[in-house]
mmCIF file of C-alpha atoms and ligand atoms in Angstrom:
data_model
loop_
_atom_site.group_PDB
_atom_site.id
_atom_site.type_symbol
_atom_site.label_atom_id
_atom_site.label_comp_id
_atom_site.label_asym_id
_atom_site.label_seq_id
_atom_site.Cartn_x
_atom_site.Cartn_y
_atom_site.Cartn_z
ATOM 1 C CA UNK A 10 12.979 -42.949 45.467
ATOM 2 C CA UNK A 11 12.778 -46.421 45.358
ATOM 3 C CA UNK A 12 12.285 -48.781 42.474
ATOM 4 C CA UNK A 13 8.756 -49.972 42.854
ATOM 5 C CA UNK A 14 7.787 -46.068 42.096
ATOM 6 C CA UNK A 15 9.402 -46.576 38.705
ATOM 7 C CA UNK A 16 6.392 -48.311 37.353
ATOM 8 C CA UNK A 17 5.805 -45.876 34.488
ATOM 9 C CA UNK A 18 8.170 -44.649 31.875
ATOM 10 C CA UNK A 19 9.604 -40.950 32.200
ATOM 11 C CA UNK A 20 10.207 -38.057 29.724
ATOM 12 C CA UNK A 21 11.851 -35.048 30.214
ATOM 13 C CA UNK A 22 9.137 -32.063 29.481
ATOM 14 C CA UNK A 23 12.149 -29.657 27.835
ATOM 15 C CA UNK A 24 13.863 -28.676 24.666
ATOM 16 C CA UNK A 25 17.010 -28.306 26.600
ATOM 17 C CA UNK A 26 20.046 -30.421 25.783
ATOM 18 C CA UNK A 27 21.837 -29.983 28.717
ATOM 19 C CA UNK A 28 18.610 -30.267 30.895
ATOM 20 C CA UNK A 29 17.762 -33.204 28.915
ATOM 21 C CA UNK A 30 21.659 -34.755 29.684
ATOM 22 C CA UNK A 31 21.190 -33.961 33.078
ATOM 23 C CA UNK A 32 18.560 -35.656 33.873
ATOM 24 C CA UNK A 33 19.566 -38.735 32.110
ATOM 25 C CA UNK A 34 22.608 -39.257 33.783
ATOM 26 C CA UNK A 35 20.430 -39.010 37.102
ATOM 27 C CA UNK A 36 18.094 -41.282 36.288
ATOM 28 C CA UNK A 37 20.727 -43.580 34.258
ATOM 29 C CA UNK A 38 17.948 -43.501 31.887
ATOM 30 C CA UNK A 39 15.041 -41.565 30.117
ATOM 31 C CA UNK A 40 11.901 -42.937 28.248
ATOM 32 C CA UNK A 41 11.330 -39.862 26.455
ATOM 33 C CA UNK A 42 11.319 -35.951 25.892
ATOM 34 C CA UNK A 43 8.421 -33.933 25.337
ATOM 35 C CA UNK A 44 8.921 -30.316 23.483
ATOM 36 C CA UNK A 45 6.116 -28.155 22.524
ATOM 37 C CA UNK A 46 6.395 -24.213 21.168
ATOM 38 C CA UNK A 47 7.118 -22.876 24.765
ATOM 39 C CA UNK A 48 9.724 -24.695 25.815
ATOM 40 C CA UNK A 49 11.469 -24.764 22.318
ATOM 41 C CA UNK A 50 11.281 -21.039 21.958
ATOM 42 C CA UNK A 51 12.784 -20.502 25.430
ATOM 43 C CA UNK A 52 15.821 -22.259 24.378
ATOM 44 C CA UNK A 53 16.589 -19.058 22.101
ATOM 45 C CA UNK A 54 16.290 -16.724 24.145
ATOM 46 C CA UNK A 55 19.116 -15.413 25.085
ATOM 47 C CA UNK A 56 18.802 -11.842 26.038
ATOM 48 C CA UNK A 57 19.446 -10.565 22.718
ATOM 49 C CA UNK A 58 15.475 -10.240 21.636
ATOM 50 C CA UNK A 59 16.340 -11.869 18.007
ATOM 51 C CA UNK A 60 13.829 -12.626 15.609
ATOM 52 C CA UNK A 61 13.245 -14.976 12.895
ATOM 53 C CA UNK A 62 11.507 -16.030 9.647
ATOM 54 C CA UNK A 63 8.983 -18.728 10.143
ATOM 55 C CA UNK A 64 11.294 -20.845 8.103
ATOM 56 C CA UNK A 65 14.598 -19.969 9.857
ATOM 57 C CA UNK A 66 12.135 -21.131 13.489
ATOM 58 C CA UNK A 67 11.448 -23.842 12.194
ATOM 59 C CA UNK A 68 15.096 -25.063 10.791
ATOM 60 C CA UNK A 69 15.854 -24.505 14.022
ATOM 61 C CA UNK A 70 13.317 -26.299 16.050
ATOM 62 C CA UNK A 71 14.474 -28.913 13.467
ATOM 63 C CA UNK A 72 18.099 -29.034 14.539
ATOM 64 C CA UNK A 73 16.911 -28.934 18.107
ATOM 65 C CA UNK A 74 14.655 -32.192 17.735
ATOM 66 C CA UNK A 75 17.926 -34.015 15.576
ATOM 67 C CA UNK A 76 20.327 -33.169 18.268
ATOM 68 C CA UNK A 77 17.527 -34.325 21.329
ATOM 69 C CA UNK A 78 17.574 -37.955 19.363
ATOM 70 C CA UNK A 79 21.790 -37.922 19.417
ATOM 71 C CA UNK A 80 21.520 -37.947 23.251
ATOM 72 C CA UNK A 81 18.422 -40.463 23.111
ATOM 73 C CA UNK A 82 18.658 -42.828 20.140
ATOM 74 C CA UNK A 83 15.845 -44.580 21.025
ATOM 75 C CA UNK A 84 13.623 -42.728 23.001
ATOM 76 C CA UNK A 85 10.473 -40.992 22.267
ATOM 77 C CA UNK A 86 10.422 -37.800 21.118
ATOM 78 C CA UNK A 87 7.635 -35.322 20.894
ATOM 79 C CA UNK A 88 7.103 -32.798 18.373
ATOM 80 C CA UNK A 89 4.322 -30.081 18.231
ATOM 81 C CA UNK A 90 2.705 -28.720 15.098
ATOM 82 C CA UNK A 91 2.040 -24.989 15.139
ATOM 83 C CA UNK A 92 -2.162 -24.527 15.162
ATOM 84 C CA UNK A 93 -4.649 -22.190 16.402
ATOM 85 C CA UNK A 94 -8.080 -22.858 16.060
ATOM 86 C CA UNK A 95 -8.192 -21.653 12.397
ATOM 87 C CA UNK A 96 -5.132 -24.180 11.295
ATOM 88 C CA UNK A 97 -7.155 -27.054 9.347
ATOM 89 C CA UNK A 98 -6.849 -30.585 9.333
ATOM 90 C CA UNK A 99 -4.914 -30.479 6.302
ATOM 91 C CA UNK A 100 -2.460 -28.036 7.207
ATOM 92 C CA UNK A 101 -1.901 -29.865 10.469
ATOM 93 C CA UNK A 102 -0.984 -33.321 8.288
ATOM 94 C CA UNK A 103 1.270 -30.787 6.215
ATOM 95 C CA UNK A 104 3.476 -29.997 9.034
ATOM 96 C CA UNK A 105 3.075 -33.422 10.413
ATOM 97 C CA UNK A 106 4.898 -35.297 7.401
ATOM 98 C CA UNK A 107 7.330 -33.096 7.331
ATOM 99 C CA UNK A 108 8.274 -33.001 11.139
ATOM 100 C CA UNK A 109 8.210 -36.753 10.438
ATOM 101 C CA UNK A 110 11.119 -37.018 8.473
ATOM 102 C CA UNK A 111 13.090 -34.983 11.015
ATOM 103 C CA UNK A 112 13.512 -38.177 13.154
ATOM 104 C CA UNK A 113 13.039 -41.613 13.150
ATOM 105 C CA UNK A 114 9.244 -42.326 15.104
ATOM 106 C CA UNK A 115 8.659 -38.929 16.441
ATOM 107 C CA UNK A 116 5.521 -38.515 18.128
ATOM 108 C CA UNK A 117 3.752 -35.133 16.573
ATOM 109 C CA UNK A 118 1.953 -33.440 19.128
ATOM 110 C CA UNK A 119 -1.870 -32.434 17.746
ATOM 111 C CA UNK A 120 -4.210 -30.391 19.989
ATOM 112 C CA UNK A 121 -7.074 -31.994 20.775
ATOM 113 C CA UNK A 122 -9.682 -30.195 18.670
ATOM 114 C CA UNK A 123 -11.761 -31.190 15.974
ATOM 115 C CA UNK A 124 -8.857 -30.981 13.091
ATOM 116 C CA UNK A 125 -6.056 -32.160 15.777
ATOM 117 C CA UNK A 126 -8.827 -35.714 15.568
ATOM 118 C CA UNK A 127 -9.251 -35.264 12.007
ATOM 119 C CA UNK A 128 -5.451 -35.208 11.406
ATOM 120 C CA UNK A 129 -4.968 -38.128 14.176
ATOM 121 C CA UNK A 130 -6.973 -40.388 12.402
ATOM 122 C CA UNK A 131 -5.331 -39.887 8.943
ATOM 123 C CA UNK A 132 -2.058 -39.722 10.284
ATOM 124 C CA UNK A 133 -2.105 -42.973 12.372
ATOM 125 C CA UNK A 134 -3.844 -44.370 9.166
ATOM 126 C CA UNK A 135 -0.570 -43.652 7.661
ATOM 127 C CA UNK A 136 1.275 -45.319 10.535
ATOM 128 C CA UNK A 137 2.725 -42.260 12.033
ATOM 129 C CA UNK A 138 2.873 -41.718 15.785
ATOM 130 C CA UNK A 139 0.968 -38.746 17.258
ATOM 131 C CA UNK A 140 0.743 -37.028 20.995
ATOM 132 C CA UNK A 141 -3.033 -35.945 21.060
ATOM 133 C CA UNK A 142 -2.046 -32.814 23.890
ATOM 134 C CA UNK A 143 -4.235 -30.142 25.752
ATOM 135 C CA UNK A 144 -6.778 -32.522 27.079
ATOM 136 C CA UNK A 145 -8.431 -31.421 30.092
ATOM 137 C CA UNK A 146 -11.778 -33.401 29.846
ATOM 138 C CA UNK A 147 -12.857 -37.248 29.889
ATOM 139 C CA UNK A 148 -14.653 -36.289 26.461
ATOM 140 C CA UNK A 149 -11.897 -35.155 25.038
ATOM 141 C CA UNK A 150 -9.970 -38.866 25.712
ATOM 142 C CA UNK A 151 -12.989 -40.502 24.617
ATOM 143 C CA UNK A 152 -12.922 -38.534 21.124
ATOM 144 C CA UNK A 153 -9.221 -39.730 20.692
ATOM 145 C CA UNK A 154 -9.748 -42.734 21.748
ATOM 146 C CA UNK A 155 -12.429 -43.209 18.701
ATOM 147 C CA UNK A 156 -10.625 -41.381 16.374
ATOM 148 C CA UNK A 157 -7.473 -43.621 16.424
ATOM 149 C CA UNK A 158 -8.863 -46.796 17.060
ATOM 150 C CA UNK A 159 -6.823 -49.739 14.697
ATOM 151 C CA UNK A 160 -3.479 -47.657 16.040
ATOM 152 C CA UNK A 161 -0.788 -50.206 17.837
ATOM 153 C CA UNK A 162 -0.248 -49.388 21.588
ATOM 154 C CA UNK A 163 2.999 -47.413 21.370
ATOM 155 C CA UNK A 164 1.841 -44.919 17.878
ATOM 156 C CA UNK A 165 -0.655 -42.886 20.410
ATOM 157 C CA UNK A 166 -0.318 -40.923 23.392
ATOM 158 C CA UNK A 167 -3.067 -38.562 24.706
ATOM 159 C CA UNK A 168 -1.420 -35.538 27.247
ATOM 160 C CA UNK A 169 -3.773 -34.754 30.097
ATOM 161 C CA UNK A 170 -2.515 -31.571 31.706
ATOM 162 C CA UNK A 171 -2.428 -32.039 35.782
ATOM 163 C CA UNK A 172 -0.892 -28.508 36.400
ATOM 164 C CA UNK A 173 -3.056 -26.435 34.297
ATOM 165 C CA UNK A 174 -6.076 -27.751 35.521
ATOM 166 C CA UNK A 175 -4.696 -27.630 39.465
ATOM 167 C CA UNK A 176 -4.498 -23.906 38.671
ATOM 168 C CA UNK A 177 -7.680 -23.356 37.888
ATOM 169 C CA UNK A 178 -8.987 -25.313 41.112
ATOM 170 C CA UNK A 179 -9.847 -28.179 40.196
ATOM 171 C CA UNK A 180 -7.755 -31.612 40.771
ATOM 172 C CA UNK A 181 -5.779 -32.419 37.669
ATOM 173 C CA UNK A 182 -4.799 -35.609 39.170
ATOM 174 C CA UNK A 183 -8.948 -37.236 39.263
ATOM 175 C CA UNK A 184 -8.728 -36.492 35.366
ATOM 176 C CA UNK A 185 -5.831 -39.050 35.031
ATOM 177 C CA UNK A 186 -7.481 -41.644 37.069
ATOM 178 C CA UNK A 187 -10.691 -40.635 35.127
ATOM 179 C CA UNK A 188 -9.059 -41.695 31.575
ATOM 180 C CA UNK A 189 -7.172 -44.939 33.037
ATOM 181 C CA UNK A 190 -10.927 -46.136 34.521
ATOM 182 C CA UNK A 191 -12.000 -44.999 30.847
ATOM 183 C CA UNK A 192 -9.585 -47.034 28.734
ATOM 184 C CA UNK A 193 -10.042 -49.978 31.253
ATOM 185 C CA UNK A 194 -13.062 -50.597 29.156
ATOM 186 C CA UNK A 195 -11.357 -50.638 25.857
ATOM 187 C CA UNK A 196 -7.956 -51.938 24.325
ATOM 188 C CA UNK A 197 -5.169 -50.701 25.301
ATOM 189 C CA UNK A 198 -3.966 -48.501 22.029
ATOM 190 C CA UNK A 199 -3.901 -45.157 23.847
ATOM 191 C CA UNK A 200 -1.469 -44.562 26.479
ATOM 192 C CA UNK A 201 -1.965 -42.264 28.727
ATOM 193 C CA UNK A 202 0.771 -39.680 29.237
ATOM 194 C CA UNK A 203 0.543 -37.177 32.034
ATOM 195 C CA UNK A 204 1.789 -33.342 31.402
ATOM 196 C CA UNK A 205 1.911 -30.072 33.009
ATOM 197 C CA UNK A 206 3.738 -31.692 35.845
ATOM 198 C CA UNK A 207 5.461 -28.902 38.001
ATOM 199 C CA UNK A 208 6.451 -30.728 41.485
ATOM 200 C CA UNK A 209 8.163 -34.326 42.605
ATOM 201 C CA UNK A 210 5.060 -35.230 44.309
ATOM 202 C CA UNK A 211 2.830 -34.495 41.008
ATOM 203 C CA UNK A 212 4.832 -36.686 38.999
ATOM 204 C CA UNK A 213 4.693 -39.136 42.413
ATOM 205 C CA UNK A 214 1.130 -39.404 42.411
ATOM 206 C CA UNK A 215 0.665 -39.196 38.664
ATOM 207 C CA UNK A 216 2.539 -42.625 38.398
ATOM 208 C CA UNK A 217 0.479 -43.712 41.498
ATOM 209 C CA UNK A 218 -2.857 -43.050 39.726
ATOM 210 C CA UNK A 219 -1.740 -45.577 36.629
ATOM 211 C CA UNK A 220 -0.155 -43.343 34.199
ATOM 212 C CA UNK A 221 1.750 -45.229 31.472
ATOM 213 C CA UNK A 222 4.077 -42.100 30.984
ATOM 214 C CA UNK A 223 4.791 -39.287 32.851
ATOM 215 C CA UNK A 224 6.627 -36.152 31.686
ATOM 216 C CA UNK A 225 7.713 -33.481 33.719
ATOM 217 C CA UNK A 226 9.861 -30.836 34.225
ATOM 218 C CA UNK A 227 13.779 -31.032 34.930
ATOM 219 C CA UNK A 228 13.476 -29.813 38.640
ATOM 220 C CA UNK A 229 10.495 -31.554 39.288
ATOM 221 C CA UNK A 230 12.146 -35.193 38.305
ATOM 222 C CA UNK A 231 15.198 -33.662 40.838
ATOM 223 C CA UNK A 232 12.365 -33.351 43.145
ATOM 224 C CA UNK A 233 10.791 -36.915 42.753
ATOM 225 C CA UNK A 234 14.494 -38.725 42.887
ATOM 226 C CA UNK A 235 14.704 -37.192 46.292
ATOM 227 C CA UNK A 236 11.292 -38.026 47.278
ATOM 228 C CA UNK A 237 11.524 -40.120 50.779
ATOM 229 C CA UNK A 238 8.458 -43.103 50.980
ATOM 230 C CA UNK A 239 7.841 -41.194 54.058
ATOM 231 C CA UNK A 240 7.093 -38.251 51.936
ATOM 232 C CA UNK A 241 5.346 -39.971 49.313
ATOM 233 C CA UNK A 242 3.211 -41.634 52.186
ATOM 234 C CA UNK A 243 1.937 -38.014 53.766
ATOM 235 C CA UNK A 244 -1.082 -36.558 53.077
ATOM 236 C CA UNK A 245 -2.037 -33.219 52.531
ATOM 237 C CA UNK A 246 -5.153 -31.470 51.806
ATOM 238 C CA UNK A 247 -4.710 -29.757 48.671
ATOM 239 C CA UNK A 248 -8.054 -27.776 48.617
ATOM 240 C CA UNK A 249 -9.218 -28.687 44.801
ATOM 241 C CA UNK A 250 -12.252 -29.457 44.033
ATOM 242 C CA UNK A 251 -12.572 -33.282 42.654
ATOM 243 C CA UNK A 252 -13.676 -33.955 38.660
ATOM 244 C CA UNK A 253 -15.951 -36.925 38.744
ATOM 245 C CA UNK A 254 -15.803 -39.891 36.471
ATOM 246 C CA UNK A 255 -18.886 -39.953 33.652
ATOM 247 C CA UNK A 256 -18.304 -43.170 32.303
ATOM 248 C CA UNK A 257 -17.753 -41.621 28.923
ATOM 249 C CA UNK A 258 -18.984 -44.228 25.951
ATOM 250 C CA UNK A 259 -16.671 -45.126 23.382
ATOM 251 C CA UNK A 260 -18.317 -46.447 20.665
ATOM 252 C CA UNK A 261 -19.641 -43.123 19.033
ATOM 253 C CA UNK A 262 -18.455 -41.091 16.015
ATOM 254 C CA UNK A 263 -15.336 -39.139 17.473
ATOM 255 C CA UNK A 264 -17.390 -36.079 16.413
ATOM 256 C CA UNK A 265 -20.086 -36.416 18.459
ATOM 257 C CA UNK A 266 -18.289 -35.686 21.696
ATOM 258 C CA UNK A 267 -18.325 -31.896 23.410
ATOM 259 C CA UNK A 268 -14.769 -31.672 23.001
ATOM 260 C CA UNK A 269 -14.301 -27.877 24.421
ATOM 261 C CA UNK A 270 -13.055 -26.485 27.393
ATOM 262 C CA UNK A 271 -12.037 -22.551 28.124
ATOM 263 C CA UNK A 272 -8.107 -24.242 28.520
ATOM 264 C CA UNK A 273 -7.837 -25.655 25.444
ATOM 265 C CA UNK A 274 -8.479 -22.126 24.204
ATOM 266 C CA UNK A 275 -5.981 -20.524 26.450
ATOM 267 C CA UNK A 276 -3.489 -23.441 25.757
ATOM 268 C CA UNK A 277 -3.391 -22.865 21.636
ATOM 269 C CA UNK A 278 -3.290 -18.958 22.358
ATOM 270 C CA UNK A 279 -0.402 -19.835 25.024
ATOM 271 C CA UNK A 280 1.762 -21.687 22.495
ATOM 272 C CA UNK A 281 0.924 -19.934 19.622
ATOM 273 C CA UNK A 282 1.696 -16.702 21.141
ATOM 274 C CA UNK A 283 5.326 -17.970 22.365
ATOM 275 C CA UNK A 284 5.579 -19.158 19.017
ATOM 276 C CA UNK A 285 5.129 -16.130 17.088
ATOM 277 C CA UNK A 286 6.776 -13.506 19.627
ATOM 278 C CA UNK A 287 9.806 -14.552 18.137
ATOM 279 C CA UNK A 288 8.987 -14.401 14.500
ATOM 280 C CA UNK A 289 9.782 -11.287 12.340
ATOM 281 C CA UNK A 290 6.517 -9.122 12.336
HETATM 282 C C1 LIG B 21 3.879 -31.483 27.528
HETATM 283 O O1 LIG B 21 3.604 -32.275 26.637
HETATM 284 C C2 LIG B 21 3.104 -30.254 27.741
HETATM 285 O O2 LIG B 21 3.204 -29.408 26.635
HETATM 286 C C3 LIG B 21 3.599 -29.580 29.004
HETATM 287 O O3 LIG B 21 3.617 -30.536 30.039
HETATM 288 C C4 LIG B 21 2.800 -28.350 29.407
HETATM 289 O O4 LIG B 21 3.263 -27.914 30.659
HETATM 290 P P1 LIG B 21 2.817 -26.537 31.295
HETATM 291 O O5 LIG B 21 1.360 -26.610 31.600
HETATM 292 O O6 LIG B 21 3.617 -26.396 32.535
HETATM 293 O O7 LIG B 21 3.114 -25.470 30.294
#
């Protein structure tokens, strides 16, 4: 790795201390962690199949986020809001403020759905920073972008997901380089913050394609740090099928755009699910 490819900051995508240690004493630095209900809950597993009240989760996805800031006092920090698709705007802002005062500046993670905007705008209204995750479509980026205009560049970050959408065949990668050709033709208050990043040469070519942030799995940053420019130069067809750039307008009403997509669906089920598997039925 040399240190041209450092052009974007990096988070760790964990809730693990010691991964999140670890990879800060390789990098001899880290721009930021990213949790969200999966990773957190797989912290507590520890073979024993315990289960808790919501409240007793919670208190302790609370002294997880507290002890992630003692090892970075001034990075970001990411913090997701439980929601499904019936959770309302209200009860997202709820859970919001109150993850707020966990930590100093956390970013709370919304999904990008109608109430995740609805809450976005209010919240950065309020000055709060927010992590507008699941986005897998130019419309959805558009629709944030809208919703939080009058934020500062730093309060909003929007979370394509590369891997999820590589799974399903098509290129996650085109959908970065789709929202930084997008925001070219605004300001610059949303960054764009890539996710779902399972390999070294993912999070390579993310950076490549002009992502402000990149977060990414333990191993994979490993995997990057031993990343040759020889290796970063070869190319390999990776069969997917390209998503094309629509030139997305962003000047309408953040409600006007078709904000839906089949993994946005899966995604809240996904976390949700993890969530709740370990609370007391
Ligand atoms: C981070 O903000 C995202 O929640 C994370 O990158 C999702 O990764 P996954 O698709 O591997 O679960």
């Amino acid at each position: 790795m040399t240190e041209t490819i450092h052009k974007g900051k990096i988070f760790a995508d964990t809730s693990s201390l010691e991964e999140i240690a670890e990879i800060k004493a390789l990098l001899g630095y880290l721009d930021g962690v990213t949790t969200n209900p999966s990773n957190f809950v797989k912290t507590l597993m520890d073979g024993t199949e315990r289960v808790y009240d919501q409240d007793e989760l919670l208190e302790l996805y609370k002294k997880r986020i507290q002890e992630i800031r003692s090892i970075l006092p001034t990075g970001s920090i990411s913090v997701e809001v439980y929601a499904d698709h019936k959770t309302s705007a209200e009860e997202m802002i709820v859970q919001a403020e109150e993850m707020n005062t966990w930590i100093e500046g956390a970013h709370i993670k919304l999904p990008t759905i109608p109430a995740g905007l609805v809450a976005a705008k209010e919240l950065v209204g309020k000055g709060m920073n927010v992590n507008l995750t699941l986005v897998f479509t130019e419309q959805q980026a558009a629709a944030v972008y809208v919703a939080t205009i009058g934020a500062r560049r730093g309060q909003v970050y929007i979370s394509p997901f590369i891997g999820r959408l590589d799974d399903t065949g098509m290129r996650g990668l085109d959908l970065v380089k789709n929202l930084v050709q997008l925001y070219q033709k605004g300001d610059s208050h949303v960054e764009i913050l890539a996710a779902s990043i399972r390999t070294g040469t993912q999070l390579a070519a993310a950076i490549s394609a002009g992502a402000d942030i990149v977060t990414s799995y333990p191993a994979a940053i490993k995997e990057w740090v031993g990343l040759s420019s020889s290796d970063l130069q070869s190319k390999t067809e990776d069969g997917l099928k390209s998503i094309p750039y629509e030139d997305t307008p962003l000047h309408q009403s953040f409600s006007v755009y078709n904000i839906s997509h089949p993994l946005v669906d899966s995604g809240l089920k996904r976390f949700a699910d993890d969530w709740r598997g370990l609370i007391k039925s």
